[in-house]
Coordinates of N, CA, C and O in Angstrom, one line a residue:
M235 N 292.8 125.4 219.9 CA 292.6 124.1 219.2 C 293.8 123.2 219.5 O 294.9 123.3 219.1
A236 N 293.4 122.2 220.3 CA 294.4 121.2 220.7 C 294.2 119.9 220.1 O 293.2 119.2 220.4
E237 N 295.0 119.5 219.1 CA 294.9 118.2 218.4 C 296.3 117.5 218.5 O 297.3 118.1 218.5
I238 N 296.2 116.2 218.6 CA 297.4 115.4 218.6 C 297.6 114.8 217.2 O 296.8 114.2 216.6
N239 N 298.9 115.0 216.7 CA 299.2 114.5 215.4 C 299.6 113.0 215.5 O 300.6 112.7 216.2
V240 N 298.9 112.1 215.0 CA 299.1 110.7 215.1 C 299.9 110.1 214.0 O 300.3 108.9 214.0
V241 N 300.3 110.8 213.0 CA 301.0 110.3 211.8 C 302.4 109.8 212.3 O 302.7 108.7 211.8
P242 N 303.2 110.4 213.1 CA 304.4 109.8 213.5 C 304.3 108.5 214.3 O 305.1 107.6 214.1
Y243 N 303.2 108.4 215.1 CA 302.9 107.1 215.8 C 302.6 106.0 214.8 O 303.0 104.9 215.0
I244 N 301.9 106.3 213.8 CA 301.5 105.3 212.8 C 302.8 104.9 212.1 O 303.0 103.7 211.8
D245 N 303.6 105.8 211.7 CA 304.9 105.5 211.0 C 305.8 104.6 211.8 O 306.3 103.6 211.3
V246 N 305.9 104.9 213.1 CA 306.8 104.1 214.0 C 306.2 102.7 214.2 O 306.9 101.7 214.1
S247 N 304.9 102.6 214.3 CA 304.2 101.3 214.5 C 304.4 100.4 213.2 O 304.6 99.2 213.3
L248 N 304.3 101.0 212.1 CA 304.4 100.2 210.8 C 305.8 99.7 210.7 O 306.1 98.6 210.2
V249 N 306.8 100.6 211.0 CA 308.2 100.1 210.9 C 308.5 99.0 211.9 O 309.1 98.0 211.5
L250 N 308.0 99.0 213.1 CA 308.1 98.0 214.1 C 307.4 96.7 213.6 O 308.0 95.6 213.7
L251 N 306.2 96.8 213.0 CA 305.5 95.7 212.4 C 306.4 95.0 211.4 O 306.5 93.8 211.3
I252 N 307.0 95.7 210.5 CA 307.8 95.2 209.4 C 309.0 94.5 210.0 O 309.4 93.4 209.6
I253 N 309.6 95.1 211.0 CA 310.8 94.5 211.6 C 310.5 93.1 212.2 O 311.2 92.1 212.1
F254 N 309.3 93.1 213.0 CA 308.9 91.8 213.6 C 308.5 90.8 212.6 O 308.8 89.6 212.8
M255 N 307.9 91.2 211.5 CA 307.5 90.2 210.4 C 308.8 89.6 209.8 O 308.7 88.4 209.4
I256 N 309.8 90.4 209.6 CA 311.0 89.8 209.0 C 311.8 89.0 210.0 O 312.3 87.9 209.6
T257 N 311.9 89.3 211.2 CA 312.7 88.6 212.2 C 312.0 87.3 212.8 O 312.7 86.4 213.2
A258 N 310.7 87.3 212.8 CA 310.0 86.2 213.4 C 310.4 84.8 212.8 O 310.6 83.8 213.5
P259 N 310.4 84.7 211.4 CA 310.7 83.4 210.9 C 312.2 83.0 211.1 O 312.5 81.8 211.1
L260 N 313.0 83.9 211.3 CA 314.4 83.6 211.5 C 314.7 83.1 212.9 O 315.7 82.4 213.2
V261 N 313.9 83.4 213.9 CA 314.0 83.0 215.3 C 313.6 81.6 215.5 O 314.1 80.9 216.4
Q262 N 312.6 81.1 214.7 CA 312.1 79.8 215.0 C 313.0 78.7 214.5 O 313.5 78.6 213.3
N263 N 313.4 77.7 215.4 CA 314.2 76.6 215.1 C 313.4 75.3 215.4 O 312.7 75.3 216.5
G264 N 313.4 74.3 214.6 CA 312.7 73.1 214.9 C 312.7 72.2 213.7 O 313.2 72.5 212.7
V265 N 312.2 71.0 214.0 CA 312.1 70.0 212.9 C 310.6 69.7 212.7 O 309.9 69.5 213.6
D266 N 310.2 69.8 211.4 CA 308.9 69.5 211.1 C 308.6 68.0 211.0 O 309.4 67.3 210.3
V267 N 307.6 67.6 211.7 CA 307.3 66.2 211.7 C 305.8 66.0 211.3 O 305.0 66.7 211.9
D268 N 305.5 65.2 210.4 CA 304.1 64.9 210.0 C 303.6 63.8 210.9 O 304.0 62.6 210.8
L269 N 302.8 64.1 211.9 CA 302.2 63.2 212.8 C 301.0 62.6 212.2 O 300.2 63.3 211.6
P270 N 300.7 61.3 212.5 CA 299.5 60.7 211.9 C 298.3 61.2 212.7 O 298.4 61.5 213.9
Q271 N 297.2 61.2 212.0 CA 295.9 61.6 212.6 C 295.3 60.5 213.6 O 294.7 60.9 214.6
A272 N 295.5 59.3 213.2 CA 295.0 58.2 214.1 C 296.0 57.9 215.2 O 297.2 58.1 215.1
A273 N 295.4 57.3 216.3 CA 296.3 57.0 217.5 C 297.2 55.9 217.2 O 298.4 55.9 217.6
A274 N 296.8 54.9 216.5 CA 297.6 53.7 216.2 C 297.4 53.2 214.8 O 296.8 52.3 214.5
K275 N 298.0 53.9 213.9 CA 297.9 53.6 212.5 C 299.0 52.8 212.0 O 300.2 53.1 212.3
T276 N 298.8 51.7 211.3 CA 299.8 50.8 210.8 C 300.3 51.3 209.5 O 299.6 51.7 208.7
V277 N 301.7 51.3 209.4 CA 302.3 51.8 208.2 C 302.2 50.7 207.1 O 302.6 49.5 207.4
E278 N 301.7 51.0 205.9 CA 301.6 50.0 204.9 C 302.9 50.0 204.1 O 303.3 51.0 203.6
V279 N 303.6 48.9 204.0 CA 304.9 48.8 203.3 C 304.6 48.2 201.9 O 304.0 47.2 201.8
K280 N 305.1 48.9 200.9 CA 305.0 48.4 199.5 C 306.1 47.4 199.3 O 307.2 47.5 199.7
E281 N 305.7 46.3 198.6 CA 306.6 45.2 198.3 C 307.8 45.7 197.5 O 309.0 45.3 197.7
D282 N 307.6 46.6 196.5 CA 308.7 47.0 195.6 C 309.5 48.1 196.2 O 310.6 48.4 195.8
K283 N 309.0 48.8 197.3 CA 309.8 49.9 197.9 C 309.8 49.7 199.4 O 309.0 50.3 200.1
P284 N 310.7 48.9 200.0 CA 310.8 48.8 201.4 C 311.3 50.1 202.0 O 312.1 50.8 201.4
P285 N 310.8 50.5 203.2 CA 311.2 51.7 203.8 C 312.7 51.8 204.2 O 313.3 50.7 204.5
I286 N 313.2 52.9 204.3 CA 314.6 53.1 204.9 C 314.3 53.3 206.4 O 313.6 54.1 206.8
V287 N 315.0 52.5 207.2 CA 314.8 52.5 208.6 C 316.1 52.9 209.3 O 317.2 52.3 209.1
V288 N 316.0 54.0 210.0 CA 317.2 54.5 210.8 C 316.9 54.1 212.3 O 316.0 54.5 212.9
S289 N 317.8 53.3 212.8 CA 317.7 52.8 214.1 C 318.7 53.5 215.0 O 319.8 53.8 214.6
I290 N 318.2 53.8 216.3 CA 319.1 54.5 217.2 C 319.1 53.6 218.5 O 318.0 53.4 219.1
K291 N 320.2 53.0 218.8 CA 320.3 52.1 219.9 C 320.4 52.8 221.2 O 320.5 54.0 221.2
A292 N 320.3 52.1 222.3 CA 320.3 52.7 223.6 C 321.6 53.5 223.9 O 321.5 54.5 224.7
D293 N 322.7 53.1 223.3 CA 324.0 53.8 223.6 C 324.1 55.0 222.7 O 325.1 55.7 222.8
G294 N 323.1 55.3 221.8 CA 323.2 56.5 220.9 C 323.8 56.2 219.6 O 323.9 57.2 218.8
S295 N 324.1 55.0 219.2 CA 324.7 54.7 217.9 C 323.6 54.6 216.9 O 322.5 54.1 217.1
F296 N 324.0 54.9 215.6 CA 323.0 54.9 214.5 C 323.3 53.7 213.6 O 324.4 53.3 213.4
Y297 N 322.2 53.2 213.1 CA 322.2 52.1 212.2 C 321.2 52.4 211.1 O 320.1 52.9 211.3
V298 N 321.5 52.0 209.8 CA 320.6 52.3 208.7 C 320.3 50.9 208.0 O 321.2 50.2 207.7
D299 N 319.0 50.7 207.7 CA 318.6 49.6 206.9 C 318.0 50.2 205.7 O 316.9 50.8 205.7
L300 N 318.7 50.0 204.5 CA 318.2 50.6 203.3 C 317.3 49.7 202.5 O 316.9 49.9 201.4
G301 N 316.8 48.6 203.2 CA 315.9 47.7 202.6 C 316.5 46.4 202.0 O 315.8 45.4 201.9
D302 N 317.7 46.5 201.6 CA 318.4 45.3 201.0 C 319.3 44.6 202.0 O 319.7 43.5 201.7
H303 N 319.7 45.3 203.0 CA 320.7 44.8 204.0 C 320.1 44.9 205.4 O 319.1 45.7 205.6
D304 N 320.6 44.2 206.3 CA 320.3 44.4 207.7 C 320.8 45.7 208.2 O 321.6 46.4 207.5
D305 N 320.6 46.0 209.4 CA 321.1 47.3 210.0 C 322.6 47.4 209.9 O 323.3 46.5 210.4
Q306 N 323.0 48.4 209.2 CA 324.5 48.7 209.1 C 324.9 49.8 210.0 O 324.2 50.9 209.9
P307 N 325.9 49.7 210.8 CA 326.3 50.8 211.6 C 326.8 52.0 210.7 O 327.4 51.8 209.7
V308 N 326.4 53.2 211.2 CA 326.8 54.4 210.4 C 327.1 55.5 211.4 O 326.4 55.6 212.5
A309 N 328.1 56.3 211.1 CA 328.4 57.5 211.9 C 327.3 58.6 211.7 O 326.7 58.6 210.7
Q310 N 327.2 59.4 212.7 CA 326.2 60.5 212.7 C 326.5 61.4 211.5 O 325.5 61.8 210.8
E311 N 327.7 61.6 211.1 CA 328.1 62.5 210.0 C 327.7 61.9 208.7 O 327.5 62.6 207.7
E312 N 327.7 60.5 208.6 CA 327.4 59.8 207.3 C 326.0 59.5 207.1 O 325.6 59.1 206.0
L313 N 325.1 59.8 208.1 CA 323.7 59.4 208.0 C 323.1 60.2 206.9 O 322.3 59.6 206.1
M314 N 323.3 61.5 206.8 CA 322.6 62.3 205.8 C 323.1 61.8 204.4 O 322.2 61.7 203.5
A315 N 324.4 61.5 204.2 CA 324.9 61.1 202.9 C 324.3 59.8 202.4 O 323.9 59.6 201.3
K316 N 324.2 58.8 203.3 CA 323.6 57.5 203.0 C 322.2 57.6 202.6 O 321.7 57.0 201.6
V317 N 321.4 58.4 203.3 CA 320.0 58.5 203.0 C 319.8 59.3 201.7 O 318.9 58.9 200.9
M318 N 320.6 60.3 201.5 CA 320.5 61.1 200.2 C 320.8 60.1 199.0 O 320.1 60.2 198.0
A319 N 321.8 59.3 199.2 CA 322.1 58.4 198.1 C 321.0 57.4 197.8 O 320.7 57.1 196.7
A320 N 320.4 56.9 198.9 CA 319.3 55.9 198.8 C 318.1 56.5 198.1 O 317.4 55.9 197.3
L321 N 317.8 57.8 198.5 CA 316.7 58.4 197.9 C 316.9 58.8 196.4 O 315.9 58.9 195.7
R322 N 318.1 59.1 196.1 CA 318.4 59.3 194.6 C 318.1 58.1 193.8 O 317.6 58.2 192.7
L323 N 318.5 56.9 194.3 CA 318.2 55.7 193.6 C 316.7 55.3 193.6 O 316.2 54.8 192.6
K324 N 316.1 55.5 194.7 CA 314.7 55.1 194.9 C 313.9 56.3 195.4 O 313.6 56.4 196.6
P325 N 313.5 57.3 194.6 CA 312.8 58.4 195.1 C 311.4 58.0 195.6 O 310.8 57.1 195.1
G326 N 310.9 58.7 196.6 CA 309.6 58.4 197.1 C 309.6 57.3 198.2 O 308.5 56.9 198.6
T327 N 310.7 56.9 198.6 CA 310.8 55.8 199.6 C 310.5 56.4 201.0 O 311.0 57.5 201.3
E328 N 309.7 55.7 201.8 CA 309.4 56.2 203.1 C 310.6 56.0 204.0 O 311.4 55.1 203.9
V329 N 310.8 56.9 205.0 CA 311.9 56.9 206.0 C 311.3 56.8 207.4 O 310.4 57.6 207.7
L330 N 311.7 55.8 208.1 CA 311.2 55.6 209.5 C 312.4 55.6 210.5 O 313.5 55.2 210.1
I331 N 312.1 56.1 211.7 CA 313.1 56.1 212.8 C 312.6 55.1 213.8 O 311.5 55.2 214.3
R332 N 313.5 54.2 214.2 CA 313.2 53.2 215.3 C 314.2 53.5 216.4 O 315.4 53.2 216.3
G333 N 313.7 54.2 217.4 CA 314.6 54.6 218.5 C 314.3 53.8 219.8 O 313.2 53.5 220.1
D334 N 315.4 53.4 220.5 CA 315.2 52.7 221.7 C 314.6 53.6 222.8 O 314.8 54.8 222.7
K335 N 313.8 53.1 223.7 CA 313.1 54.0 224.6 C 314.1 54.6 225.6 O 313.8 55.5 226.3
A336 N 315.3 54.0 225.8 CA 316.3 54.6 226.7 C 317.2 55.6 226.0 O 318.0 56.2 226.7
V337 N 317.1 55.8 224.7 CA 317.9 56.7 224.0 C 317.6 58.2 224.4 O 316.4 58.5 224.7
D338 N 318.6 59.0 224.4 CA 318.4 60.4 224.7 C 317.6 61.1 223.6 O 317.8 60.8 222.4
Y339 N 316.6 61.9 224.0 CA 315.8 62.6 223.0 C 316.5 63.4 222.0 O 316.2 63.5 220.8
G340 N 317.7 64.0 222.4 CA 318.5 64.8 221.5 C 319.0 64.0 220.3 O 319.2 64.5 219.2
R341 N 319.3 62.7 220.5 CA 319.8 61.9 219.4 C 318.7 61.7 218.4 O 319.0 61.7 217.2
V342 N 317.5 61.5 218.8 CA 316.4 61.4 217.9 C 316.2 62.7 217.1 O 316.0 62.6 215.9
V343 N 316.2 63.8 217.7 CA 316.1 65.1 217.1 C 317.2 65.3 216.1 O 317.1 65.8 215.0
T344 N 318.4 64.9 216.5 CA 319.6 65.0 215.6 C 319.4 64.2 214.3 O 319.7 64.7 213.2
A345 N 318.9 63.0 214.5 CA 318.6 62.1 213.3 C 317.5 62.8 212.4 O 317.6 62.8 211.2
M346 N 316.5 63.3 213.0 CA 315.4 63.9 212.3 C 315.9 65.2 211.5 O 315.5 65.4 210.4
A347 N 316.8 65.9 212.1 CA 317.3 67.1 211.5 C 318.2 66.7 210.3 O 318.2 67.3 209.2
A348 N 319.0 65.6 210.5 CA 319.8 65.1 209.4 C 319.0 64.6 208.2 O 319.3 64.9 207.0
L349 N 317.9 64.0 208.5 CA 317.0 63.5 207.5 C 316.3 64.6 206.7 O 316.1 64.6 205.5
K350 N 316.0 65.7 207.5 CA 315.4 66.8 206.8 C 316.4 67.5 205.9 O 316.0 67.9 204.8
Q351 N 317.6 67.6 206.3 CA 318.6 68.2 205.4 C 318.9 67.3 204.2 O 319.3 67.8 203.2
A352 N 318.6 66.0 204.3 CA 318.8 65.1 203.2 C 317.7 65.1 202.2 O 317.7 64.5 201.2
G353 N 316.6 65.9 202.5 CA 315.5 66.1 201.6 C 314.3 65.2 201.9 O 313.5 65.0 201.0
V354 N 314.3 64.6 203.0 CA 313.1 63.7 203.4 C 312.0 64.6 203.7 O 312.0 65.4 204.7
P355 N 310.8 64.4 203.0 CA 309.7 65.3 203.3 C 309.0 65.0 204.6 O 308.5 65.9 205.3
S356 N 308.9 63.7 205.0 CA 308.3 63.4 206.3 C 308.9 62.1 206.8 O 309.4 61.3 206.1
V357 N 309.0 62.0 208.1 CA 309.6 60.9 208.8 C 308.6 60.3 209.7 O 307.8 60.9 210.5
G358 N 308.6 58.9 209.7 CA 307.7 58.2 210.6 C 308.5 57.7 211.8 O 309.7 57.4 211.7
L359 N 307.8 57.6 212.9 CA 308.4 57.0 214.1 C 307.8 55.7 214.4 O 306.6 55.5 214.5
M360 N 308.7 54.7 214.6 CA 308.2 53.3 214.8 C 308.0 53.1 216.3 O 308.8 53.5 217.1
T361 N 307.0 52.3 216.7 CA 306.7 52.0 218.0 C 306.3 50.5 218.1 O 305.9 49.9 217.1
N362 N 306.2 50.0 219.3 CA 305.7 48.6 219.5 C 304.2 48.8 219.7 O 303.8 49.8 220.4
P363 N 303.4 47.9 219.3 CA 301.9 48.0 219.6 C 301.6 47.8 221.0 O 302.3 47.1 221.7
A364 N 300.6 48.5 221.5 CA 300.2 48.4 222.9 C 299.7 47.1 223.2 O 299.0 46.4 222.4
E365 N 299.9 46.6 224.4 CA 299.4 45.2 224.8 C 298.0 45.3 225.2 O 297.5 46.2 225.8

């Protein structure tokens, strides 16, 4: 009578499955972005809540428009604190990023990560309309 005992194989496979289930979420790094469903959807701005606009110039410098002032220069380390303070005063305000087309992609991702850490649920990306 020749039979193979499969119980140890099942035990090992279940242990490996549990290990992979625990480690998979820890390996993923990224920034969640809510992309619009339409190809060219216009953002509706409420009169009582102007959006917070984070601008990134071609040289990589950051500027913040909190709705009441023009673009104010801000250091990368201060970006998160300024946006958190503005959202505390006006919760539910939309946050938009206006990046120069010559700016490095890493600077935009850095800004998005800082906004996510500040508690912004979704970030909009501003573009010029197509001609």
